Amino acid sequence: MRKLIAAINMTIDGYCNHTAMTPDDEIHQHYNDLLRDAGGLLYGRTTYQLMESYWPAIVKAPTGNGPEDEFAVLIDDIPKIVYSRTLKSVDWKNSTLKNEISKDEILEMKHQSGKDLFAGSPGLIAALTEMNLIDEYQLCFIPVILGSGLILFRNISQKVDLKLFKTKTFSNGAVIHYYERLDK
């Protein structure tokens, strides 16, 4: 059975904003390793459009930065499922559009053999948390304070108990906290 893992960068004050935090080479290398072991990525519309507007261009015209260029190729090649009620189509390589989040469909994907699935959009992570579908959270706290923005776990209606089982510290001060749900 595959796990569904929420993996996302956030500020130390709890906000998610992919454009306000620039991962360094070490963090890119971490996510490269993660993508090599991933069976698919699940995105909401906003994050998908942000990623799709940037990474395919890097594949076509590499930056010369090894970890960033490698990330572009890895994310380009991996299967992506995009959940959106407003998009009519998705054009990025290996992307599939779904108009709604189906708990049964995601449970079916989790029961398939293969590599783990990763959710990387704040709204989608909150929705999947609410549906009790996330098996593990990998929250990378970047040492930045924004003071405002998109809160990762907004609209959660019930308490979710987690257990910290590992941390990973980067030289720039970022720390990934690895949590599993206690009620799984």
PDB file of N, CA, C and O in Angstrom, residues 133-159:
ATOM      1  N   LEU A 133      -6.979  11.417   4.759  1.00  0.00           N
ATOM      2  CA  LEU A 133      -6.271  10.656   3.734  1.00  0.00           C
ATOM      3  C   LEU A 133      -4.753  10.776   3.809  1.00  0.00           C
ATOM      4  O   LEU A 133      -4.041   9.968   3.222  1.00  0.00           O
ATOM      5  N   ILE A 134      -4.255  11.778   4.527  1.00  0.00           N
ATOM      6  CA  ILE A 134      -2.804  11.991   4.620  1.00  0.00           C
ATOM      7  C   ILE A 134      -2.222  11.026   5.644  1.00  0.00           C
ATOM      8  O   ILE A 134      -2.697  10.943   6.773  1.00  0.00           O
ATOM      9  N   ASP A 135      -1.194  10.297   5.228  1.00  0.00           N
ATOM     10  CA  ASP A 135      -0.529   9.358   6.130  1.00  0.00           C
ATOM     11  C   ASP A 135       0.661  10.000   6.843  1.00  0.00           C
ATOM     12  O   ASP A 135       1.000   9.619   7.957  1.00  0.00           O
ATOM     13  N   GLU A 136       1.305  10.929   6.166  1.00  0.00           N
ATOM     14  CA  GLU A 136       2.520  11.536   6.703  1.00  0.00           C
ATOM     15  C   GLU A 136       2.603  12.984   6.238  1.00  0.00           C
ATOM     16  O   GLU A 136       2.201  13.301   5.114  1.00  0.00           O
ATOM     17  N   TYR A 137       3.125  13.837   7.113  1.00  0.00           N
ATOM     18  CA  TYR A 137       3.355  15.249   6.788  1.00  0.00           C
ATOM     19  C   TYR A 137       4.850  15.504   6.831  1.00  0.00           C
ATOM     20  O   TYR A 137       5.510  15.162   7.811  1.00  0.00           O
ATOM     21  N   GLN A 138       5.372  16.100   5.771  1.00  0.00           N
ATOM     22  CA  GLN A 138       6.766  16.539   5.735  1.00  0.00           C
ATOM     23  C   GLN A 138       6.733  18.053   5.549  1.00  0.00           C
ATOM     24  O   GLN A 138       6.600  18.549   4.439  1.00  0.00           O
ATOM     25  N   LEU A 139       6.809  18.766   6.663  1.00  0.00           N
ATOM     26  CA  LEU A 139       6.678  20.216   6.666  1.00  0.00           C
ATOM     27  C   LEU A 139       8.060  20.837   6.790  1.00  0.00           C
ATOM     28  O   LEU A 139       8.718  20.704   7.819  1.00  0.00           O
ATOM     29  N   CYS A 140       8.494  21.507   5.729  1.00  0.00           N
ATOM     30  CA  CYS A 140       9.806  22.152   5.708  1.00  0.00           C
ATOM     31  C   CYS A 140       9.639  23.608   6.112  1.00  0.00           C
ATOM     32  O   CYS A 140       9.080  24.418   5.365  1.00  0.00           O
ATOM     33  N   PHE A 141      10.094  23.927   7.309  1.00  0.00           N
ATOM     34  CA  PHE A 141      10.009  25.288   7.822  1.00  0.00           C
ATOM     35  C   PHE A 141      11.234  26.067   7.366  1.00  0.00           C
ATOM     36  O   PHE A 141      12.357  25.786   7.777  1.00  0.00           O
ATOM     37  N   ILE A 142      11.002  27.051   6.508  1.00  0.00           N
ATOM     38  CA  ILE A 142      12.048  27.923   5.981  1.00  0.00           C
ATOM     39  C   ILE A 142      12.198  29.098   6.954  1.00  0.00           C
ATOM     40  O   ILE A 142      11.197  29.669   7.396  1.00  0.00           O
ATOM     41  N   PRO A 143      13.418  29.501   7.311  1.00  0.00           N
ATOM     42  CA  PRO A 143      13.589  30.570   8.299  1.00  0.00           C
ATOM     43  C   PRO A 143      13.251  31.953   7.731  1.00  0.00           C
ATOM     44  O   PRO A 143      14.111  32.792   7.497  1.00  0.00           O
ATOM     45  N   VAL A 144      11.962  32.145   7.490  1.00  0.00           N
ATOM     46  CA  VAL A 144      11.422  33.409   6.984  1.00  0.00           C
ATOM     47  C   VAL A 144      10.134  33.687   7.761  1.00  0.00           C
ATOM     48  O   VAL A 144       9.363  32.761   8.029  1.00  0.00           O
ATOM     49  N   ILE A 145       9.897  34.946   8.101  1.00  0.00           N
ATOM     50  CA  ILE A 145       8.626  35.366   8.704  1.00  0.00           C
ATOM     51  C   ILE A 145       7.949  36.279   7.698  1.00  0.00           C
ATOM     52  O   ILE A 145       8.516  37.290   7.291  1.00  0.00           O
ATOM     53  N   LEU A 146       6.734  35.908   7.269  1.00  0.00           N
ATOM     54  CA  LEU A 146       6.000  36.724   6.297  1.00  0.00           C
ATOM     55  C   LEU A 146       4.973  37.638   6.956  1.00  0.00           C
ATOM     56  O   LEU A 146       4.707  38.722   6.480  1.00  0.00           O
ATOM     57  N   GLY A 147       4.358  37.168   8.038  1.00  0.00           N
ATOM     58  CA  GLY A 147       3.359  37.989   8.706  1.00  0.00           C
ATOM     59  C   GLY A 147       1.967  37.889   8.121  1.00  0.00           C
ATOM     60  O   GLY A 147       0.993  38.253   8.771  1.00  0.00           O
ATOM     61  N   SER A 148       1.842  37.406   6.903  1.00  0.00           N
ATOM     62  CA  SER A 148       0.519  37.217   6.300  1.00  0.00           C
ATOM     63  C   SER A 148       0.665  36.286   5.100  1.00  0.00           C
ATOM     64  O   SER A 148       1.764  36.036   4.626  1.00  0.00           O
ATOM     65  N   GLY A 149      -0.461  35.820   4.642  1.00  0.00           N
ATOM     66  CA  GLY A 149      -0.459  34.937   3.481  1.00  0.00           C
ATOM     67  C   GLY A 149      -1.402  33.781   3.653  1.00  0.00           C
ATOM     68  O   GLY A 149      -2.334  33.833   4.468  1.00  0.00           O
ATOM     69  N   LEU A 150      -1.152  32.746   2.900  1.00  0.00           N
ATOM     70  CA  LEU A 150      -1.998  31.560   2.898  1.00  0.00           C
ATOM     71  C   LEU A 150      -1.575  30.621   4.026  1.00  0.00           C
ATOM     72  O   LEU A 150      -0.435  30.163   4.069  1.00  0.00           O
ATOM     73  N   ILE A 151      -2.493  30.354   4.925  1.00  0.00           N
ATOM     74  CA  ILE A 151      -2.242  29.446   6.044  1.00  0.00           C
ATOM     75  C   ILE A 151      -2.449  28.022   5.549  1.00  0.00           C
ATOM     76  O   ILE A 151      -3.435  27.729   4.868  1.00  0.00           O
ATOM     77  N   LEU A 152      -1.542  27.139   5.897  1.00  0.00           N
ATOM     78  CA  LEU A 152      -1.612  25.767   5.397  1.00  0.00           C
ATOM     79  C   LEU A 152      -2.871  25.044   5.853  1.00  0.00           C
ATOM     80  O   LEU A 152      -3.582  24.467   5.042  1.00  0.00           O
ATOM     81  N   PHE A 153      -3.179  25.063   7.110  1.00  0.00           N
ATOM     82  CA  PHE A 153      -4.282  24.244   7.617  1.00  0.00           C
ATOM     83  C   PHE A 153      -5.536  25.062   7.919  1.00  0.00           C
ATOM     84  O   PHE A 153      -6.174  24.886   8.948  1.00  0.00           O
ATOM     85  N   ARG A 154      -5.909  25.927   6.992  1.00  0.00           N
ATOM     86  CA  ARG A 154      -7.151  26.670   7.194  1.00  0.00           C
ATOM     87  C   ARG A 154      -8.325  25.738   6.887  1.00  0.00           C
ATOM     88  O   ARG A 154      -8.202  24.772   6.144  1.00  0.00           O
ATOM     89  N   ASN A 155      -9.442  26.029   7.491  1.00  0.00           N
ATOM     90  CA  ASN A 155     -10.690  25.292   7.273  1.00  0.00           C
ATOM     91  C   ASN A 155     -10.649  23.850   7.756  1.00  0.00           C
ATOM     92  O   ASN A 155     -11.393  23.010   7.260  1.00  0.00           O
ATOM     93  N   ILE A 156      -9.798  23.545   8.717  1.00  0.00           N
ATOM     94  CA  ILE A 156      -9.806  22.216   9.321  1.00  0.00           C
ATOM     95  C   ILE A 156     -10.832  22.237  10.447  1.00  0.00           C
ATOM     96  O   ILE A 156     -10.780  23.092  11.335  1.00  0.00           O
ATOM     97  N   SER A 157     -11.796  21.322  10.390  1.00  0.00           N
ATOM     98  CA  SER A 157     -12.901  21.359  11.347  1.00  0.00           C
ATOM     99  C   SER A 157     -12.689  20.457  12.559  1.00  0.00           C
ATOM    100  O   SER A 157     -13.475  20.513  13.501  1.00  0.00           O
ATOM    101  N   GLN A 158     -11.651  19.629  12.522  1.00  0.00           N
ATOM    102  CA  GLN A 158     -11.431  18.727  13.645  1.00  0.00           C
ATOM    103  C   GLN A 158      -9.957  18.676  14.012  1.00  0.00           C
ATOM    104  O   GLN A 158      -9.090  18.906  13.180  1.00  0.00           O
ATOM    105  N   LYS A 159      -9.714  18.379  15.250  1.00  0.00           N
ATOM    106  CA  LYS A 159      -8.346  18.247  15.748  1.00  0.00           C
ATOM    107  C   LYS A 159      -7.684  17.041  15.079  1.00  0.00           C
ATOM    108  O   LYS A 159      -8.301  15.986  14.919  1.00  0.00           O
TER     109      LYS A 159
END
